[in-house]
């Protein structure tokens, strides 16, 4: 046991700490504030306190716990709301009211709740690390698969079906004469990636229901993406959309250093919204980690690692998990603040020089893997990190270091936000390197995907070039062909790329609907070009009722869309052909 | 102050005095962030706080600066407690300085409680999402950037723009539909001129709101270091009024730019590694601990709504002060020098302004069913008009098509009728929406794509639909 030697904000230096290890968790002072050792120097330990250090005294005790920062993994996680250190915030409300008091403990998993465990193996089975021994129905959506924790293997001696708390033994495993007891719960240190059998390349579309992502810049399961954007670009709304509608088994939302009201809005709306696939409440497939901007800075650093570790645990069960981190900039700033207090030599803009490696140690934990143990299964963790660049300037260190790691970029554009074009994902500067990885998936759903996507992006590119000319000579001076292209580009922007997060139907767009929508616009372009050739002016084409009907496509439900689109195509052929006949 | 400690820890060994910091020899038992009295040789007492404690030395930040401190006769006395504000319902109608001491000549406050000025973070799981529309009577705000209870919505202004008049108008007019409720205003003047501070006070007097106001005044001539504590004192008073007295509190903080400047000054005195433009790397977190005290809580009657005012240095919205503020607050009201030059009051930039909590506060039962559609459509049409205005300055309005000319007129009319408003004119939200509809009637009906057909039938003025 040591004692405090110095306190400066969240930095605590303790003396007489011989025998401690780096990243060990300590309890500081009478209140037992949680801290983490980040460095050792002789008998002194450098500690970052995860709680406000107000009122600590020189000479107060500092106690090592002998364990490093870990998460508890077991039934009861799904649907929970945790702080950055995996304390249950709902328990904290019960224990200490509306405000977070210092030193109050709240376990991540409920110790009293009984879960029904059904074994999937029997006595005598020989199991390796990661093998599934049984299941617990955790929520209406998630079946929690209980696995042999890393470090254990052997022959099952005994295993029973029944109702258990997370602490009770459900199975006995014998290896070389030594018997270990397995419970529903395991622990894992947050800074260490969980093991897997083999890493696989990302594949298959992570369907998000957001057209500009799914269709234009698709993200593959197991991929990693960044969403940078200045304030007011709709970053949080876009991320919430992903958390709501992404077609994964489980979503984890890490609110790291962000707004409290928005966090409560997310928590509140997820208790009401339903998953489009299962029809069950969304909170049955979500885990929230909330460390808002006024909560202790140091816990912000931990929150991201807590999130990714939980994600890996569910990946190991064979699930596809999406982790959303909002925002990695706040995470980086927390590192900068601590680096400054430790008087480390700063790198660019005061950020520590290990910023890049710390960011990659997080993003690299995304991926698709073949899981350890039996039965054979694949699981994935997809990571989407928000970046909040100061002054919306993407040349700053966090954005730049992130871009070196991720394979998809959704760049949010202030000028689109000012035009209220949402989502503000800029189609000219965003990219995805996963178009090949999702090719097979799209071929199964909508084989025209690759062609229509390329054609649409080309039109948008041409529009950007024409815009420069328009600024000089005005739209009326363009040739008719270019005017038509501008009209179609505008339809692509307004009737396809723009999507309302708050419209009941438009909020989630099925991939097939997206494909049919873009095909409709392309068919219109084709017919309109024929009309141009027969001498009809763009002015007249623009006033065709079809333009209006196309603009209302968004409001047609996913289920009815295929039929409605075909009707629309027929009508379009008649309408636009009739016009042609009228002139001839 | 309470009398929790029996002994007073006192020290005479001041090693260094510089800027606002004292470095003194360590004394056992000093708490981190403990309050300190620094007694000068002539008996005068200054307040300070221990900001770094260690076995070798203690660093004290002195409110009011270290002028006249000497290293021989001055004494440091540790008070055994952290910075607290004595609070009571009697604070309403009173004036305090940045340290929470009365400056209006009235009697001292008989405290109901002493509250920690830094507050405690709200548990996100205990928050209630803000959803009650506050009618400010100002069209641009109610119609396009609606404010709700529990929100934090700053005004980004520039030197010479009428942010104070706008803030005063909001204070005068703000109401919540169908509810009287207990209302309090907490006003913090941070480093502003005496004239500006008295402008607000005069405005409040006229409306009778003064009895419902707690004011913390730190003018430009007061100690810089007290600017750090002024907003925290104000929010502690707000905490008390909202969570213990069940009141709806509106907090006005002006000017937060001065707060940030003070923070930078202090940071450089502490010889910290600076981040952008010399501001400390923790400025985001520091501002968040102030702004995040806004909100609503489940099971509590009251609410705290914060409206900080800041002047953007050189009108630059990417400057660290507005930038970090924008990342924390739920939107921003941005003033435009361009509109101001055109003589438009309120010169609010429609494109840069935003209220993130708007969607929760509007709609049927709160404002009107068509509100969201009207908002989207006004925005889109005005945006198109402004784009064409930009083009027409190069190619001339004559080269635009007929349709485009309609939009050009729309943009002008929108600024003249919707954005423009009298300083003492209070518009009901229904009137605001109706003004928008009368402007929509200039546009071709099929261009109203963002409005559902039902509302077009219900609200579009009949018989004067515009030419195609």
PDB file of N, CA and C in Angstrom, chain B residues 347-378:
ATOM      1  N   UNK B 347     -30.230  40.243 -37.291  1.00  0.00           N
ATOM      2  CA  UNK B 347     -29.329  39.770 -38.342  1.00  0.00           C
ATOM      3  C   UNK B 347     -28.829  38.349 -38.058  1.00  0.00           C
ATOM      4  N   UNK B 348     -29.734  37.390 -38.137  1.00  0.00           N
ATOM      5  CA  UNK B 348     -29.358  36.012 -37.819  1.00  0.00           C
ATOM      6  C   UNK B 348     -29.096  35.246 -39.108  1.00  0.00           C
ATOM      7  N   UNK B 349     -27.916  34.667 -39.207  1.00  0.00           N
ATOM      8  CA  UNK B 349     -27.534  33.909 -40.395  1.00  0.00           C
ATOM      9  C   UNK B 349     -28.315  32.592 -40.415  1.00  0.00           C
ATOM     10  N   UNK B 350     -29.210  32.460 -41.382  1.00  0.00           N
ATOM     11  CA  UNK B 350     -30.102  31.307 -41.409  1.00  0.00           C
ATOM     12  C   UNK B 350     -29.338  30.011 -41.683  1.00  0.00           C
ATOM     13  N   UNK B 351     -28.284  30.103 -42.497  1.00  0.00           N
ATOM     14  CA  UNK B 351     -27.593  28.870 -42.893  1.00  0.00           C
ATOM     15  C   UNK B 351     -26.679  28.345 -41.796  1.00  0.00           C
ATOM     16  N   UNK B 352     -26.017  29.244 -41.100  1.00  0.00           N
ATOM     17  CA  UNK B 352     -25.064  28.790 -40.090  1.00  0.00           C
ATOM     18  C   UNK B 352     -25.743  28.480 -38.763  1.00  0.00           C
ATOM     19  N   UNK B 353     -26.934  29.018 -38.562  1.00  0.00           N
ATOM     20  CA  UNK B 353     -27.611  28.775 -37.291  1.00  0.00           C
ATOM     21  C   UNK B 353     -28.290  27.421 -37.308  1.00  0.00           C
ATOM     22  N   UNK B 354     -28.420  26.842 -36.137  1.00  0.00           N
ATOM     23  CA  UNK B 354     -28.918  25.474 -36.041  1.00  0.00           C
ATOM     24  C   UNK B 354     -29.352  25.207 -34.616  1.00  0.00           C
ATOM     25  N   UNK B 355     -30.467  24.509 -34.466  1.00  0.00           N
ATOM     26  CA  UNK B 355     -30.837  24.029 -33.143  1.00  0.00           C
ATOM     27  C   UNK B 355     -31.010  22.520 -33.217  1.00  0.00           C
ATOM     28  N   UNK B 356     -30.133  21.802 -32.503  1.00  0.00           N
ATOM     29  CA  UNK B 356     -30.169  20.342 -32.587  1.00  0.00           C
ATOM     30  C   UNK B 356     -31.347  19.730 -31.860  1.00  0.00           C
ATOM     31  N   UNK B 357     -31.936  20.485 -30.957  1.00  0.00           N
ATOM     32  CA  UNK B 357     -33.006  19.905 -30.159  1.00  0.00           C
ATOM     33  C   UNK B 357     -34.358  20.245 -30.771  1.00  0.00           C
ATOM     34  N   UNK B 358     -34.331  20.956 -31.904  1.00  0.00           N
ATOM     35  CA  UNK B 358     -35.562  21.467 -32.479  1.00  0.00           C
ATOM     36  C   UNK B 358     -36.593  20.382 -32.725  1.00  0.00           C
ATOM     37  N   UNK B 359     -36.173  19.275 -33.349  1.00  0.00           N
ATOM     38  CA  UNK B 359     -37.151  18.282 -33.779  1.00  0.00           C
ATOM     39  C   UNK B 359     -37.958  17.730 -32.609  1.00  0.00           C
ATOM     40  N   UNK B 360     -37.356  17.739 -31.420  1.00  0.00           N
ATOM     41  CA  UNK B 360     -38.054  17.212 -30.252  1.00  0.00           C
ATOM     42  C   UNK B 360     -39.113  18.198 -29.759  1.00  0.00           C
ATOM     43  N   UNK B 361     -38.877  19.495 -30.060  1.00  0.00           N
ATOM     44  CA  UNK B 361     -39.733  20.504 -29.450  1.00  0.00           C
ATOM     45  C   UNK B 361     -40.871  20.986 -30.321  1.00  0.00           C
ATOM     46  N   UNK B 362     -40.911  20.531 -31.588  1.00  0.00           N
ATOM     47  CA  UNK B 362     -41.937  21.073 -32.479  1.00  0.00           C
ATOM     48  C   UNK B 362     -42.879  19.980 -32.949  1.00  0.00           C
ATOM     49  N   UNK B 363     -43.946  20.392 -33.593  1.00  0.00           N
ATOM     50  CA  UNK B 363     -44.893  19.430 -34.140  1.00  0.00           C
ATOM     51  C   UNK B 363     -46.251  19.554 -33.492  1.00  0.00           C
ATOM     52  N   UNK B 364     -47.161  18.654 -33.865  1.00  0.00           N
ATOM     53  CA  UNK B 364     -48.519  18.734 -33.332  1.00  0.00           C
ATOM     54  C   UNK B 364     -48.516  18.667 -31.809  1.00  0.00           C
ATOM     55  N   UNK B 365     -49.340  19.503 -31.200  1.00  0.00           N
ATOM     56  CA  UNK B 365     -49.414  19.507 -29.736  1.00  0.00           C
ATOM     57  C   UNK B 365     -48.347  20.365 -29.103  1.00  0.00           C
ATOM     58  N   UNK B 366     -47.271  20.652 -29.840  1.00  0.00           N
ATOM     59  CA  UNK B 366     -46.213  21.491 -29.289  1.00  0.00           C
ATOM     60  C   UNK B 366     -46.204  22.845 -29.998  1.00  0.00           C
ATOM     61  N   UNK B 367     -46.078  22.815 -31.330  1.00  0.00           N
ATOM     62  CA  UNK B 367     -46.217  24.067 -32.074  1.00  0.00           C
ATOM     63  C   UNK B 367     -47.374  23.877 -33.055  1.00  0.00           C
ATOM     64  N   UNK B 368     -47.076  23.327 -34.259  1.00  0.00           N
ATOM     65  CA  UNK B 368     -48.154  23.036 -35.190  1.00  0.00           C
ATOM     66  C   UNK B 368     -47.686  21.885 -36.076  1.00  0.00           C
ATOM     67  N   UNK B 369     -48.628  21.135 -36.631  1.00  0.00           N
ATOM     68  CA  UNK B 369     -48.283  19.929 -37.387  1.00  0.00           C
ATOM     69  C   UNK B 369     -47.368  20.184 -38.590  1.00  0.00           C
ATOM     70  N   UNK B 370     -47.490  21.368 -39.209  1.00  0.00           N
ATOM     71  CA  UNK B 370     -46.722  21.621 -40.430  1.00  0.00           C
ATOM     72  C   UNK B 370     -45.340  22.202 -40.143  1.00  0.00           C
ATOM     73  N   UNK B 371     -44.976  22.398 -38.882  1.00  0.00           N
ATOM     74  CA  UNK B 371     -43.766  23.141 -38.545  1.00  0.00           C
ATOM     75  C   UNK B 371     -42.513  22.561 -39.213  1.00  0.00           C
ATOM     76  N   UNK B 372     -42.337  21.246 -39.072  1.00  0.00           N
ATOM     77  CA  UNK B 372     -41.112  20.663 -39.613  1.00  0.00           C
ATOM     78  C   UNK B 372     -41.041  20.821 -41.127  1.00  0.00           C
ATOM     79  N   UNK B 373     -42.149  20.600 -41.808  1.00  0.00           N
ATOM     80  CA  UNK B 373     -42.176  20.748 -43.258  1.00  0.00           C
ATOM     81  C   UNK B 373     -41.890  22.189 -43.670  1.00  0.00           C
ATOM     82  N   UNK B 374     -42.502  23.120 -42.975  1.00  0.00           N
ATOM     83  CA  UNK B 374     -42.307  24.534 -43.297  1.00  0.00           C
ATOM     84  C   UNK B 374     -40.834  24.902 -43.106  1.00  0.00           C
ATOM     85  N   UNK B 375     -40.269  24.388 -42.025  1.00  0.00           N
ATOM     86  CA  UNK B 375     -38.856  24.639 -41.740  1.00  0.00           C
ATOM     87  C   UNK B 375     -37.980  24.146 -42.895  1.00  0.00           C
ATOM     88  N   UNK B 376     -38.208  22.911 -43.316  1.00  0.00           N
ATOM     89  CA  UNK B 376     -37.373  22.339 -44.379  1.00  0.00           C
ATOM     90  C   UNK B 376     -37.548  23.123 -45.682  1.00  0.00           C
ATOM     91  N   UNK B 377     -38.794  23.451 -45.999  1.00  0.00           N
ATOM     92  CA  UNK B 377     -39.061  24.104 -47.268  1.00  0.00           C
ATOM     93  C   UNK B 377     -38.529  25.545 -47.287  1.00  0.00           C
ATOM     94  N   UNK B 378     -38.684  26.276 -46.187  1.00  0.00           N
ATOM     95  CA  UNK B 378     -38.184  27.657 -46.143  1.00  0.00           C
ATOM     96  C   UNK B 378     -36.692  27.648 -46.383  1.00  0.00           C
TER      97      UNK B 378
END
